[in-house]
mmCIF file of C-alpha atoms and ligand atoms in Angstrom:
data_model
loop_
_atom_site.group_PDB
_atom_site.id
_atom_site.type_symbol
_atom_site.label_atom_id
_atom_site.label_comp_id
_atom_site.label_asym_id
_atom_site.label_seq_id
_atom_site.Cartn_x
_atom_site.Cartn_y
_atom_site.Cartn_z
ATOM 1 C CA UNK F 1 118.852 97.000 116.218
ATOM 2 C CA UNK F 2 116.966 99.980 115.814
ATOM 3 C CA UNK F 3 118.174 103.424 114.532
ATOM 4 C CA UNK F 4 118.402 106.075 116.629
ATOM 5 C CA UNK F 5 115.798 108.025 115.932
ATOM 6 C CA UNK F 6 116.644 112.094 114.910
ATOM 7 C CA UNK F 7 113.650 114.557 115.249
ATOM 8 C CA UNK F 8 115.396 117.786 114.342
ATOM 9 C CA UNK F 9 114.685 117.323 110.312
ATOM 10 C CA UNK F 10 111.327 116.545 110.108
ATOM 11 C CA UNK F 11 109.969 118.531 112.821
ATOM 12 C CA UNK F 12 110.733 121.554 111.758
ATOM 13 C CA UNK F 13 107.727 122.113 108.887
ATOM 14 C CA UNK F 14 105.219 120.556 111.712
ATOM 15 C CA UNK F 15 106.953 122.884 114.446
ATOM 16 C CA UNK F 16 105.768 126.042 112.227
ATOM 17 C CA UNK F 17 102.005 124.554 111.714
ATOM 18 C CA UNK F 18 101.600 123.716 115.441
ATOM 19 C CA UNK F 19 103.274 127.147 116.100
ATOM 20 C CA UNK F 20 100.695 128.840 113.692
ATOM 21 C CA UNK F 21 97.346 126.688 115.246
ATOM 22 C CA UNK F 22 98.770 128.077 118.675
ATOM 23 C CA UNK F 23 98.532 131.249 117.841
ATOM 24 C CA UNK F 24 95.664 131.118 115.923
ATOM 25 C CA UNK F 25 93.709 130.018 119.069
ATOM 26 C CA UNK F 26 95.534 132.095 121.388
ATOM 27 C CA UNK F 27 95.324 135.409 119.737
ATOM 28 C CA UNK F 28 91.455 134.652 118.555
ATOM 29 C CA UNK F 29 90.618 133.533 122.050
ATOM 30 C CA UNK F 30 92.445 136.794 123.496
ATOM 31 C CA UNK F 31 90.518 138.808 121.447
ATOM 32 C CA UNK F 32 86.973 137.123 122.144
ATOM 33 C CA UNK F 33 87.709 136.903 126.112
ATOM 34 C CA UNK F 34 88.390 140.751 125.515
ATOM 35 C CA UNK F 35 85.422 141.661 124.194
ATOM 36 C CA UNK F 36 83.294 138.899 126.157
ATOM 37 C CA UNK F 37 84.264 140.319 129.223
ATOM 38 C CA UNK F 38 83.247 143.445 127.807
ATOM 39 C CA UNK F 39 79.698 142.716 126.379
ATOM 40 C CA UNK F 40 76.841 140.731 127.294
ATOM 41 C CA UNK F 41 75.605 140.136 123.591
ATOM 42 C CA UNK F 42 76.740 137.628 121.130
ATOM 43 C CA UNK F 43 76.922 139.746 118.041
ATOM 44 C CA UNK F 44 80.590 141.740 119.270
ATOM 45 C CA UNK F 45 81.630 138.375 119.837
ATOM 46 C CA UNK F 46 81.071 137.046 117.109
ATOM 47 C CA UNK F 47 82.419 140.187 114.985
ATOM 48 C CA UNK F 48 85.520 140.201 117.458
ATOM 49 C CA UNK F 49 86.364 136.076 116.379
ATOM 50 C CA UNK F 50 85.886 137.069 112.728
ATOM 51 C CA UNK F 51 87.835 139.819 112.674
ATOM 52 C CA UNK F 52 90.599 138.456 114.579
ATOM 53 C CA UNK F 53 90.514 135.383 112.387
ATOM 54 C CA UNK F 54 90.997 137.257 109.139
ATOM 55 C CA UNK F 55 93.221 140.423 110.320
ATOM 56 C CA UNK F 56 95.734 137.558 112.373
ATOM 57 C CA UNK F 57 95.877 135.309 109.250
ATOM 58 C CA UNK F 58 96.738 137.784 106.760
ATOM 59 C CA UNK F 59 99.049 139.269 108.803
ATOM 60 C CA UNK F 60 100.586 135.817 109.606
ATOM 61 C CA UNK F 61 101.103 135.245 105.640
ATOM 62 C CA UNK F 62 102.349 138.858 104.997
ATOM 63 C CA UNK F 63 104.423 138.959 107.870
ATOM 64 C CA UNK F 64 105.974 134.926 106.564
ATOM 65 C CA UNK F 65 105.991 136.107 102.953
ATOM 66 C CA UNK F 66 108.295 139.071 103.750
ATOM 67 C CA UNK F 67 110.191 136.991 106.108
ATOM 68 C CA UNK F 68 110.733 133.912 104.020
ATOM 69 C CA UNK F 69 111.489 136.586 100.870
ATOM 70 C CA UNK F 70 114.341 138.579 102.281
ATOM 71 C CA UNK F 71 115.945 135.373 103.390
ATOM 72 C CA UNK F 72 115.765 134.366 100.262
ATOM 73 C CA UNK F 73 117.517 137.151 98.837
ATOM 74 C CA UNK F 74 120.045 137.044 101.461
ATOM 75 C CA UNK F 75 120.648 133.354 100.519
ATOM 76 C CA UNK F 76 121.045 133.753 96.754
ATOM 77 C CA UNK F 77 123.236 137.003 97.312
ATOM 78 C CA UNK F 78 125.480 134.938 99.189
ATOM 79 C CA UNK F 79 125.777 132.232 97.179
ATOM 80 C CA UNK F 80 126.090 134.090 94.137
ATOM 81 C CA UNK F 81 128.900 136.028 95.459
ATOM 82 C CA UNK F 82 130.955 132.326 96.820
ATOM 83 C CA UNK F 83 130.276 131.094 93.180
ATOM 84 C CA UNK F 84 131.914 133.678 91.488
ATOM 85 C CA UNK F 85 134.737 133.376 94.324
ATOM 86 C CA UNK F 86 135.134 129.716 93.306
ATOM 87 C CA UNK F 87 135.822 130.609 89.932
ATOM 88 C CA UNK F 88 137.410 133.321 90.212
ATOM 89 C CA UNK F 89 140.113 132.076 93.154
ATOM 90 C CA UNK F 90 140.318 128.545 93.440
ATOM 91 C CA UNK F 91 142.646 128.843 95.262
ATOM 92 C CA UNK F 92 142.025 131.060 97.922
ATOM 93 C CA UNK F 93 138.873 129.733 98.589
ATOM 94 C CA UNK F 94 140.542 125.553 98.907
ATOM 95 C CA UNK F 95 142.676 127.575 101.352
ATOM 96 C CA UNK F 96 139.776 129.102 103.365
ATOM 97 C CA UNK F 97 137.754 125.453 103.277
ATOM 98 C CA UNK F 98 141.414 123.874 104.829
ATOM 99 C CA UNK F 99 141.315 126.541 107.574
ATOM 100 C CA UNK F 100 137.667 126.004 108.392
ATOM 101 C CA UNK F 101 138.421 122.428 108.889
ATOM 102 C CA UNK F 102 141.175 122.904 110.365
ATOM 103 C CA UNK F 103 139.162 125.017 112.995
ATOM 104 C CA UNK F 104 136.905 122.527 113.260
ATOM 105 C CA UNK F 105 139.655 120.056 114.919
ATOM 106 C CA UNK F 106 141.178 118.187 112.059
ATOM 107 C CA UNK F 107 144.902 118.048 111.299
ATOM 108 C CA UNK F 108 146.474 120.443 108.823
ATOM 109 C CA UNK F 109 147.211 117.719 106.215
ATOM 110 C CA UNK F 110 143.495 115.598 107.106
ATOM 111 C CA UNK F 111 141.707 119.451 106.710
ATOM 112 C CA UNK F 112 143.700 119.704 103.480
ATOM 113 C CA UNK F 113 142.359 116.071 101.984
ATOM 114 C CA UNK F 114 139.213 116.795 103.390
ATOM 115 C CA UNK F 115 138.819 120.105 101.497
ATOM 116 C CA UNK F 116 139.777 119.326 98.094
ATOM 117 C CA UNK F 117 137.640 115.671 98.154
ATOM 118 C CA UNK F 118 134.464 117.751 99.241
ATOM 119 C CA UNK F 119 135.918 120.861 96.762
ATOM 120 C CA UNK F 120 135.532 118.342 93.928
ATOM 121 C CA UNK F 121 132.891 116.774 95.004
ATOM 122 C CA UNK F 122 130.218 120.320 95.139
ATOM 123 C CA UNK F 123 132.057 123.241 95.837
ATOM 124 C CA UNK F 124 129.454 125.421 96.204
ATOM 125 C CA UNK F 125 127.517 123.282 98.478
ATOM 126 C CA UNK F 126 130.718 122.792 100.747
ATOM 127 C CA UNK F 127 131.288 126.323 100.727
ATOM 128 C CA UNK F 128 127.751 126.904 101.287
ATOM 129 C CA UNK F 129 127.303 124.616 104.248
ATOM 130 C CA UNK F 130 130.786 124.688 106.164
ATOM 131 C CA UNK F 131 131.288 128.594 105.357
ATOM 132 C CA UNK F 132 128.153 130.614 105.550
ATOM 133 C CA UNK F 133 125.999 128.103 107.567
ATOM 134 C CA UNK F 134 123.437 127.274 104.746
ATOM 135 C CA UNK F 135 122.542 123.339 105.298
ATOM 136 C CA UNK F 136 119.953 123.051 102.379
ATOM 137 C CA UNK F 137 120.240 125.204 99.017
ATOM 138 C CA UNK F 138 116.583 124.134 98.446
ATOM 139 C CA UNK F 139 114.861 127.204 99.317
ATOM 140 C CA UNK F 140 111.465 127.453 100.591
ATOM 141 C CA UNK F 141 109.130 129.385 98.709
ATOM 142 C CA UNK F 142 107.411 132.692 100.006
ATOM 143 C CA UNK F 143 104.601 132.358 98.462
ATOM 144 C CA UNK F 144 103.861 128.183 99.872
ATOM 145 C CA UNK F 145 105.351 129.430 103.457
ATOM 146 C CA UNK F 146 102.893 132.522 103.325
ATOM 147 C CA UNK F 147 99.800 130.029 102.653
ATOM 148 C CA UNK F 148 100.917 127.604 105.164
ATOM 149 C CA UNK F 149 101.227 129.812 108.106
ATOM 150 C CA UNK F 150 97.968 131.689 107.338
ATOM 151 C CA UNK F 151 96.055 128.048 107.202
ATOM 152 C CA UNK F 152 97.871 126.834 110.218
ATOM 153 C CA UNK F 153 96.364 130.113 111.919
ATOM 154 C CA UNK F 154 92.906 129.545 110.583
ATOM 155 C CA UNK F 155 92.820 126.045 111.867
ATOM 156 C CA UNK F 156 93.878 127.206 115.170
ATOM 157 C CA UNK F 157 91.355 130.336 114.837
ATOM 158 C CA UNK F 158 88.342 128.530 113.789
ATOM 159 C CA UNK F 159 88.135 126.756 117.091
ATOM 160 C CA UNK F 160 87.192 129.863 119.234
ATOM 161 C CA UNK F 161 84.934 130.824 116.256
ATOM 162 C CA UNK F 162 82.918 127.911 116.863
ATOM 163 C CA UNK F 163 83.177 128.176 120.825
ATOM 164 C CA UNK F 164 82.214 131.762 120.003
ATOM 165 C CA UNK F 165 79.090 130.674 117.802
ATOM 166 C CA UNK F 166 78.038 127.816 120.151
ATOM 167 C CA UNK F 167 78.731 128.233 123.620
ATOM 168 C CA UNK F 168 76.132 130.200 125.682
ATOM 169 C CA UNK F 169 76.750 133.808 126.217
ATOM 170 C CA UNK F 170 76.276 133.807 129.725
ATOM 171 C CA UNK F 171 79.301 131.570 130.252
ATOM 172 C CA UNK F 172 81.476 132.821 127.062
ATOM 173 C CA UNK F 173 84.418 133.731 129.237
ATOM 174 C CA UNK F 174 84.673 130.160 130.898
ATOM 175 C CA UNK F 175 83.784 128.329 127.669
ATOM 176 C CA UNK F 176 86.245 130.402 125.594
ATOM 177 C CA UNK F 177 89.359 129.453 128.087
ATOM 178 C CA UNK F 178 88.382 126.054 128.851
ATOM 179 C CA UNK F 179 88.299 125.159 125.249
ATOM 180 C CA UNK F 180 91.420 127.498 124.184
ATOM 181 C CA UNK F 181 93.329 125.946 126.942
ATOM 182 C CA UNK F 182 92.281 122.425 126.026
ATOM 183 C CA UNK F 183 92.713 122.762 122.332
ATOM 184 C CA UNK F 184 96.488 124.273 123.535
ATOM 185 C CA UNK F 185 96.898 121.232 125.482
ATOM 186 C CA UNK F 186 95.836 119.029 122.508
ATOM 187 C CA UNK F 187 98.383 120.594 120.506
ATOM 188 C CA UNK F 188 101.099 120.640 122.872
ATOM 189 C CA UNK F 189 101.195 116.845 123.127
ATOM 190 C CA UNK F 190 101.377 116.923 119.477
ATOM 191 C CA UNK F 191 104.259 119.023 119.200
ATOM 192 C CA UNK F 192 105.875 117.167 121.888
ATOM 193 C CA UNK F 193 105.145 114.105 120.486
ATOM 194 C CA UNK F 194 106.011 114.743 116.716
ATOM 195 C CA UNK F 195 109.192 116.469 118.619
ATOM 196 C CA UNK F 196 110.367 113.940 120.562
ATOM 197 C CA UNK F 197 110.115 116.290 123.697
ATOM 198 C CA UNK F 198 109.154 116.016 127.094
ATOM 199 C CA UNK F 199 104.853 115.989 126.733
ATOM 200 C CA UNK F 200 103.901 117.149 130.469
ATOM 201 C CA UNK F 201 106.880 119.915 130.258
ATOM 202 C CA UNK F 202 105.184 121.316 127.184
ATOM 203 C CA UNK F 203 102.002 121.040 128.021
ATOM 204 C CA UNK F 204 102.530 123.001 131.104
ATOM 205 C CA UNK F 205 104.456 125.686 129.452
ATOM 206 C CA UNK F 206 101.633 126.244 127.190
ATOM 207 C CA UNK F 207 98.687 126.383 129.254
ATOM 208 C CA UNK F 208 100.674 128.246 131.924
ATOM 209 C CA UNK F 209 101.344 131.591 129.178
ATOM 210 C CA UNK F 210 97.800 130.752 127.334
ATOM 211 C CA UNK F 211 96.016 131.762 130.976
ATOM 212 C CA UNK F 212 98.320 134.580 131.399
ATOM 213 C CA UNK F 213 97.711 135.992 127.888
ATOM 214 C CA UNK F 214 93.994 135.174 128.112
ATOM 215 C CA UNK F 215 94.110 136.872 131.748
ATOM 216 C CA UNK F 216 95.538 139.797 130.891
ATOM 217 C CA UNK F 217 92.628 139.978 128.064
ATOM 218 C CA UNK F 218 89.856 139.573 130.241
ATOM 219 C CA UNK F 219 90.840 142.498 132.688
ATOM 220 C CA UNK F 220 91.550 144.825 129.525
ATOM 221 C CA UNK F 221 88.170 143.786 128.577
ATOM 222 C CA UNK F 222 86.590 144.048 132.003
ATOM 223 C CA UNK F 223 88.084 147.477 132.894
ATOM 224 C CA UNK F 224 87.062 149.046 129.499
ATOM 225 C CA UNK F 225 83.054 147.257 129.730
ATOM 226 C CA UNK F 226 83.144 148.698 133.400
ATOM 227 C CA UNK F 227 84.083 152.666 132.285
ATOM 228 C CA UNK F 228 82.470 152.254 129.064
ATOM 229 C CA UNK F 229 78.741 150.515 131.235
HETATM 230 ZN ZN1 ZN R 1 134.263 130.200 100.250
#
């Protein structure tokens, strides 16, 4: 027989890299359709991919670092502050682990047995999982997280760099959304795929808001190259 499969662990690391590549492309494509529609010379668009590239992956790291950093500190505050509970009042906190249980659905005497066999086995991970909603104690680091997200945004930012290098001028517009909204497409069937989701559902989702938010860029750009022609 085989085991049912569970996608909810492993995908979550791969969720924030295909989350980063997405927006890597879609906010670096944005930014190049802007300016496309805005200029019939290469050397903007170039500038515009570049610039986008490095201000949206620094930003992506800063923005995780912080992010991944203040949970932290919210974590370890927390956890110091049920340790010294545990050792402090025992008892109080076995009582508080029964009612949680006991919440939960089991018996008064099963919540009971429950709470001082998982008490003895790691109080502080019980407490830590069943009372304040922390599943792993392992905590991510800010400074890994930070470099992750900002590569998963280059990968996905390098693409319309190279469109943006390559493609001719003429057709930059076309070339830059036909690409962005294949390479969106690419990665939405890996997400959905590495997920365990529905492929065509999130395919479709993504290439429905890519063309809005790479629509919405082109008329920005096209009003301002109009007034500014
Ligand atoms: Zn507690």
């Amino acid at each position: 027989m085989e085991m049912e499969k569970h996608y909810i662990n492993r995908s979550g690391w791969l969720r924030a890299a295909v989350l980063g590549a997405n927006d890597g492309i879609l906010s670096t494509t944005s930014l190049v359709i802007g300016v496309a529609a805005a200029s019939s010379s290469r050397e903007p668009v170039l500038l515009a991919a570049v610039a986008g590239l490095v201000a949206g992956a620094l930003s992506m790291a800063a923005g995780e670092y912080v992010s991944v950093s203040s949970q932290f500190d919210v974590e370890s505050a927390d956890l110091k502050r049920e340790k010294y509970a545990l050792d402090t009042m025992p008892k109080e906190e076995l009582e508080e682990l029964t009612d949680i249980y006991i919440q939960r659905g089991l018996h008064k005497d099963l919540a009971r047995e429950v709470a001082i066999q998982l008490t003895s086995y790691d109080a502080l991970e019980t407490h830590a999982r069943d009372e304040l909603g922390i599943n792993e104690i392992t905590q991510a680091n800010p400074l890994t997280a930070a470099f992750a997200s900002a590569a998963s945004f280059i990968i996905g930012g390098v693409l319309p760099l190279l469109v943006a290098i390559f493609a001719p001028i003429k057709e930059m517009l076309f070339f830059q959304y036909g690409f962005s909204i294949l390479f969106l497409a690419f990665s939405g069937v890996l997400a959905a795929k590495a997920g365990g989701s529905n492929t065509i559902k999130a395919v479709l989702r993504i290439c429905i808001w890519g063309t809005f938010a790479m629509g919405a860029s082109a008329l920005v750009g096209y009003i301002f190259g109009v007034q500014t022609a």
